[in-house]
Backbone as JSON, one array per atom type, in Angstrom:
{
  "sequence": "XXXXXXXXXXXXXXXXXXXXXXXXXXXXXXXXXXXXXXXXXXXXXXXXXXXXXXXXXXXXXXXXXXXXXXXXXXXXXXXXXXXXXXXXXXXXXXXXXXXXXXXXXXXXXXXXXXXXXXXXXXXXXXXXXXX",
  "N": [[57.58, 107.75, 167.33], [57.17, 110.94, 165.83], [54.89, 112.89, 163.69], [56.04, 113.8, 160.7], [54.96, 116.45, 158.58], [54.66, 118.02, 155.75], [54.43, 121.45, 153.87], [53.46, 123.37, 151.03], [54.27, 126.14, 149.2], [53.5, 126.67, 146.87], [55.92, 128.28, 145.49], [57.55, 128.38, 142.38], [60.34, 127.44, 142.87], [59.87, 125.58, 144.88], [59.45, 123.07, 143.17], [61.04, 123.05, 141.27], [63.63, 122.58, 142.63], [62.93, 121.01, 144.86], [62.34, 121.21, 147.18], [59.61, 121.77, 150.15], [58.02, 124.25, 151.65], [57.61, 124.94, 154.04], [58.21, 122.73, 157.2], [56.65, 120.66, 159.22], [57.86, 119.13, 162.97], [58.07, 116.89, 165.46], [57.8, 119.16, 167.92], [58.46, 121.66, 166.46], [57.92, 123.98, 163.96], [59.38, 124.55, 160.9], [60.6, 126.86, 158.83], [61.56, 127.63, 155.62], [64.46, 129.25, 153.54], [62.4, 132.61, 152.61], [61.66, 134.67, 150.55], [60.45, 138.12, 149.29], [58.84, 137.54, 147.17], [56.04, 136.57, 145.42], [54.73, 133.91, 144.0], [55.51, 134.57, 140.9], [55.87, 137.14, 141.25], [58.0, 139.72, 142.4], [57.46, 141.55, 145.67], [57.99, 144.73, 146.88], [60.11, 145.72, 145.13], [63.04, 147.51, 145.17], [63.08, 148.47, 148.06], [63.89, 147.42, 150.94], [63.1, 147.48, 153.97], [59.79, 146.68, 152.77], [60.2, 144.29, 151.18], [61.15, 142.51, 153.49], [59.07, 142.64, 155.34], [57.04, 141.51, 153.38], [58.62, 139.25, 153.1], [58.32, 137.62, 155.55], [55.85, 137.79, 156.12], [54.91, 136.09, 154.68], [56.16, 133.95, 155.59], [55.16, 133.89, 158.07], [53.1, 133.25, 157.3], [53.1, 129.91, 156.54], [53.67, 129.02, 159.01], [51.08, 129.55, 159.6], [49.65, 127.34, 158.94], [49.86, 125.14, 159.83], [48.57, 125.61, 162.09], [49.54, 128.11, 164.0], [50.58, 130.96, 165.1], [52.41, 134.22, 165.3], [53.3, 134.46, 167.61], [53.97, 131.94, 168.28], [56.84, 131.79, 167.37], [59.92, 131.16, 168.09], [62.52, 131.61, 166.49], [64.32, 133.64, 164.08], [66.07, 134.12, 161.25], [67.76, 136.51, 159.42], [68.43, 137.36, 155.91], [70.63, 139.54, 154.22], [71.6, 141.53, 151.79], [72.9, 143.83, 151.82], [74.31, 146.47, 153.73], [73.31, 148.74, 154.42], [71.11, 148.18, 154.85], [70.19, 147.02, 157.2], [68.47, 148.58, 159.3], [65.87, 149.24, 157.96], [65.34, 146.52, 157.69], [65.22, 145.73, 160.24], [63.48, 147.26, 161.3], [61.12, 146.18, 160.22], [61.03, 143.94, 161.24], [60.82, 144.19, 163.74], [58.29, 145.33, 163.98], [56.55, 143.19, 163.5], [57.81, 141.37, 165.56], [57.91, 142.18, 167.98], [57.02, 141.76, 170.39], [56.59, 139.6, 170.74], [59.46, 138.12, 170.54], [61.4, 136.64, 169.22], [64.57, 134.59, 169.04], [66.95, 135.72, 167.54], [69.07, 136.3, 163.92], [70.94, 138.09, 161.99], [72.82, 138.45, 158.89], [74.53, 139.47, 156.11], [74.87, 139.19, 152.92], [76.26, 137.69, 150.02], [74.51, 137.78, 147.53], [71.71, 136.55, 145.84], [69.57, 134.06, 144.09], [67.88, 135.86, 142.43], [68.68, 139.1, 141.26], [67.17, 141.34, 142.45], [66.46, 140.52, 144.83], [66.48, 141.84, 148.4], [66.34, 140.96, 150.67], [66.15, 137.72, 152.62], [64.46, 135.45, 154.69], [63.85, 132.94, 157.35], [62.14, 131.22, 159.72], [61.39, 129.61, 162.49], [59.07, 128.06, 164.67], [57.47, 127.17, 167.68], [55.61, 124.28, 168.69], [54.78, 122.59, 170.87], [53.75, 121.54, 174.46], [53.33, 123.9, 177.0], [53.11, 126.41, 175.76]],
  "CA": [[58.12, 108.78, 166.46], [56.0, 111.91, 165.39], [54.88, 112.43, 162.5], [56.4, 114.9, 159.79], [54.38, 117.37, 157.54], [54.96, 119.67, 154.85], [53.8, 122.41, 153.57], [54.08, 123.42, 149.95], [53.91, 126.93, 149.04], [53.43, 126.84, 145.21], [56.84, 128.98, 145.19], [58.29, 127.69, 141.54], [61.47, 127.03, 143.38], [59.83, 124.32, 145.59], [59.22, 121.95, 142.67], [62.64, 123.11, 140.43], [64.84, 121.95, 143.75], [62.64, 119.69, 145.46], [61.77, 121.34, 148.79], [58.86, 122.45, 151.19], [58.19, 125.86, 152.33], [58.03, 124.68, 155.62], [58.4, 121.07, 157.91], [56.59, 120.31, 161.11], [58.55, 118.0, 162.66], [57.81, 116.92, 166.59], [57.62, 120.43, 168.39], [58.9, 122.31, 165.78], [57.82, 124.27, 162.57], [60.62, 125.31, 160.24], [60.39, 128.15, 157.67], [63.06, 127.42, 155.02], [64.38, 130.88, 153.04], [61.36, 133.24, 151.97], [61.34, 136.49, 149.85], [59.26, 138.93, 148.91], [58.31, 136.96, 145.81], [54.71, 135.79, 145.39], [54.66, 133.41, 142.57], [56.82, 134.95, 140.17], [55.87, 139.05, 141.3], [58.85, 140.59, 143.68], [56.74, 142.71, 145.78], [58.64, 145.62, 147.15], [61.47, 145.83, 144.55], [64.52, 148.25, 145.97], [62.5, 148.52, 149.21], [63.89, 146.64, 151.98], [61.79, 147.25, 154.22], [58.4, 146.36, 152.41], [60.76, 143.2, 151.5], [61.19, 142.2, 154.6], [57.86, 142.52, 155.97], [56.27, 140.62, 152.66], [58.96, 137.9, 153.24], [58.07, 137.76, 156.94], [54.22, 137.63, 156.45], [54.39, 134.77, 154.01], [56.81, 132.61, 156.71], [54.59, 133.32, 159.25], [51.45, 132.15, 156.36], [53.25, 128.63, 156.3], [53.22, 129.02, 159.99], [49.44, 129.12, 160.13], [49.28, 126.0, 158.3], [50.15, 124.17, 161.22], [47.84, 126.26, 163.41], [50.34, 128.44, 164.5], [50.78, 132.34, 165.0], [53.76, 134.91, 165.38], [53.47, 133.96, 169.48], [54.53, 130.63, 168.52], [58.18, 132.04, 166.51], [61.16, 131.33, 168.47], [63.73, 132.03, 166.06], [64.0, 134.28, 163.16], [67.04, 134.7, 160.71], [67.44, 137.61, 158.16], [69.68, 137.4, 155.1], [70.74, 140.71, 153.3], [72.58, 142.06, 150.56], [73.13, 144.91, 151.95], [74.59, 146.4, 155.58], [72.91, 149.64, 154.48], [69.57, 147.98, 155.2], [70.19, 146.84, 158.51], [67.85, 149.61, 160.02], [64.78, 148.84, 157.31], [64.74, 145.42, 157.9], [65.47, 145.59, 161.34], [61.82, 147.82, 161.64], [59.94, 145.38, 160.18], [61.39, 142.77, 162.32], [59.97, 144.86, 164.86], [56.96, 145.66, 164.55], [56.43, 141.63, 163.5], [57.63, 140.12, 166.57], [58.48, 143.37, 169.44], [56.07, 141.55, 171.08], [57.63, 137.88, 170.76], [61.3, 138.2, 171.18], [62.07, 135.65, 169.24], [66.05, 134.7, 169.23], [67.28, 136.14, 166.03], [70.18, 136.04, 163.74], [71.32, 138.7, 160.49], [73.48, 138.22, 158.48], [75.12, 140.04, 155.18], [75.92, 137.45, 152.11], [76.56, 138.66, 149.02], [73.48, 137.74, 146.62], [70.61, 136.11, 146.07], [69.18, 134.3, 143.22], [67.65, 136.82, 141.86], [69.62, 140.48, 142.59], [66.25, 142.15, 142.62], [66.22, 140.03, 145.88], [67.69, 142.14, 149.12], [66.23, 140.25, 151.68], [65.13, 136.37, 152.48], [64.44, 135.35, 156.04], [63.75, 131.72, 158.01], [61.66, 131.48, 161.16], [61.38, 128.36, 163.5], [57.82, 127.98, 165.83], [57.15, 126.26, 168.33], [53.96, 124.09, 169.02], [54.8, 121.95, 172.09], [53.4, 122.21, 175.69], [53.49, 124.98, 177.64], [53.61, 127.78, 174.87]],
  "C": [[56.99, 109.69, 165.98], [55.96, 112.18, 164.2], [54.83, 114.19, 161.73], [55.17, 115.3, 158.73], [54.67, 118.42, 157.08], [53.91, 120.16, 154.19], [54.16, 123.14, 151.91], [53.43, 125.15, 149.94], [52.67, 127.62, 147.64], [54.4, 127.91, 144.89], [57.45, 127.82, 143.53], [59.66, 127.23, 141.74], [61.48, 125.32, 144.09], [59.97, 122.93, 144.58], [60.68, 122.22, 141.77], [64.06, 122.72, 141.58], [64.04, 121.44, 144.78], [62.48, 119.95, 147.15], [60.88, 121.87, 149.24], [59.46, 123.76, 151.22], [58.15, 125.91, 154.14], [57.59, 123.07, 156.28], [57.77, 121.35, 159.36], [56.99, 119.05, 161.4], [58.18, 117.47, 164.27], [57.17, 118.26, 166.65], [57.7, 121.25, 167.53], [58.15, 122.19, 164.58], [59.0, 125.11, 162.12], [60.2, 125.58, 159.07], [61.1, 127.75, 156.96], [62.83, 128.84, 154.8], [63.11, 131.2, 152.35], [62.0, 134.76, 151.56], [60.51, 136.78, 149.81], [58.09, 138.27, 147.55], [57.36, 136.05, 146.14], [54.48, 135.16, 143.78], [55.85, 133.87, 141.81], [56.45, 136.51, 140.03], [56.54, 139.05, 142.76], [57.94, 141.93, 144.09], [58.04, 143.63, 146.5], [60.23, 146.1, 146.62], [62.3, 147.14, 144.77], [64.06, 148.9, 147.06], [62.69, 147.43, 150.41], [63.03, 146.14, 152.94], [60.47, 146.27, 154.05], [58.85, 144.46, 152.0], [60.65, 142.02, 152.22], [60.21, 141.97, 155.4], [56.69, 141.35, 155.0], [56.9, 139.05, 153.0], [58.79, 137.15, 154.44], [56.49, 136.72, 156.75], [53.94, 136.62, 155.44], [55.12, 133.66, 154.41], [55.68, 132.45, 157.2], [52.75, 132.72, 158.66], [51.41, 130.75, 156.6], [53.27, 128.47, 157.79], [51.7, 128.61, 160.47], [49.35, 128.11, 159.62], [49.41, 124.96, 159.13], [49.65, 124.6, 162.44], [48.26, 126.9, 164.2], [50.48, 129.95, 164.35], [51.85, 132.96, 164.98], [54.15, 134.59, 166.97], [54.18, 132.8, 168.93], [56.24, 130.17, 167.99], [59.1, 132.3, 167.65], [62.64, 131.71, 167.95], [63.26, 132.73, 164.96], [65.46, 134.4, 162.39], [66.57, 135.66, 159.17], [68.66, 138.08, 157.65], [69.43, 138.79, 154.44], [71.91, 140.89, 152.58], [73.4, 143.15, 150.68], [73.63, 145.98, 153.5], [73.68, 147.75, 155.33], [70.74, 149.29, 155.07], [69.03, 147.34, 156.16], [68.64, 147.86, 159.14], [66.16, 148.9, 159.57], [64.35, 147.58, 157.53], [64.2, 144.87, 159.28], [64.09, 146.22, 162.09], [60.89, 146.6, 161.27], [60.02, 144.43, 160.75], [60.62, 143.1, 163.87], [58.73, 145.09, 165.03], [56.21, 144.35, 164.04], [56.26, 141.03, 165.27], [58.45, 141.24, 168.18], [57.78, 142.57, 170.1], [56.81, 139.93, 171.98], [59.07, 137.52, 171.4], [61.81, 137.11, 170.5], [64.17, 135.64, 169.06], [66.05, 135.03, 167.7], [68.98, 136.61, 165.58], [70.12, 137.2, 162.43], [72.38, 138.5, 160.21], [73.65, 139.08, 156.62], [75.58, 139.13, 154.0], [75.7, 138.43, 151.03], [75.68, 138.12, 147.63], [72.47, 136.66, 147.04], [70.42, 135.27, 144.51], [68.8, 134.95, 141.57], [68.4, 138.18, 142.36], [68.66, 141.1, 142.52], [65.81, 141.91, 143.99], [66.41, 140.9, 146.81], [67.4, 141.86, 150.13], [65.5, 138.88, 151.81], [65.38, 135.72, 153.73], [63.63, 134.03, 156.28], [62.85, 131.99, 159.21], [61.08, 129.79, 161.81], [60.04, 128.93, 164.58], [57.88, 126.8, 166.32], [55.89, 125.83, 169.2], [54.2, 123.15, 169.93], [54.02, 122.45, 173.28], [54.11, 123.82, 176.17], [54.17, 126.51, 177.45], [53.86, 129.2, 175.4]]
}
């Protein structure tokens, strides 16, 4: 059996509900949900976009913690608040992982948390053979 490791962010969420920011588990690293929120400062507040790209670049942080880059992101999901921000998020998704391809999922739900939230996105890597 292989052996599990987590990753703690220091998000105040992880220790008020009791979960990791991300699990390597065999092959696999898993992202749980990330925002824009560093500590307790929302960076890019009514900016999708900038959102999207902060909540991105602090998955793919808990990523490196397991020695792992944006090459190594096979999946990606991206929650929004909003259908109007399809486009914004959908850029920074791009110029993240145009390169990658990973399989990816959006989706529309109707809050967050916080409603200063308007995007919080997952990403799955993979560190097995023959990357």
């Amino acid at each position: 059996m292989s052996e599990v490791r987590r990753f703690q962010s220091g998000s105040p969420w992880e220790d008020a509900f009791g979960f990791a920011r991300a699990v390597a588990a065999g092959d696999r690293v898993i992202v749980g949900g990330t925002t824009s929120f560093k500590g307790t400062v929302l960076y890019g507040e009514g900016d999708p976009y900038e959102q999207a790209k902060v909540a991105f670049t602090s998955a793919l942080e808990a990523v490196a913690e397991f020695g792992l880059t944006a090459d190594a992101v096979i999946r990606t999901r991206m929650f929004l608040t909003h259908v109007r921000d399809i486009d914004a998020v959908g850029r920074a998704h791009q110029e993240l992982f145009d390169s990658v391809r990973p399989v990816a999922t959006l989706m529309v739900v109707e809050g967050f948390v916080d409603p200063r939230i308007l995007v919080e996105v997952e990403i799955e890597a993979y560190r097995g053979e023959g990357r």
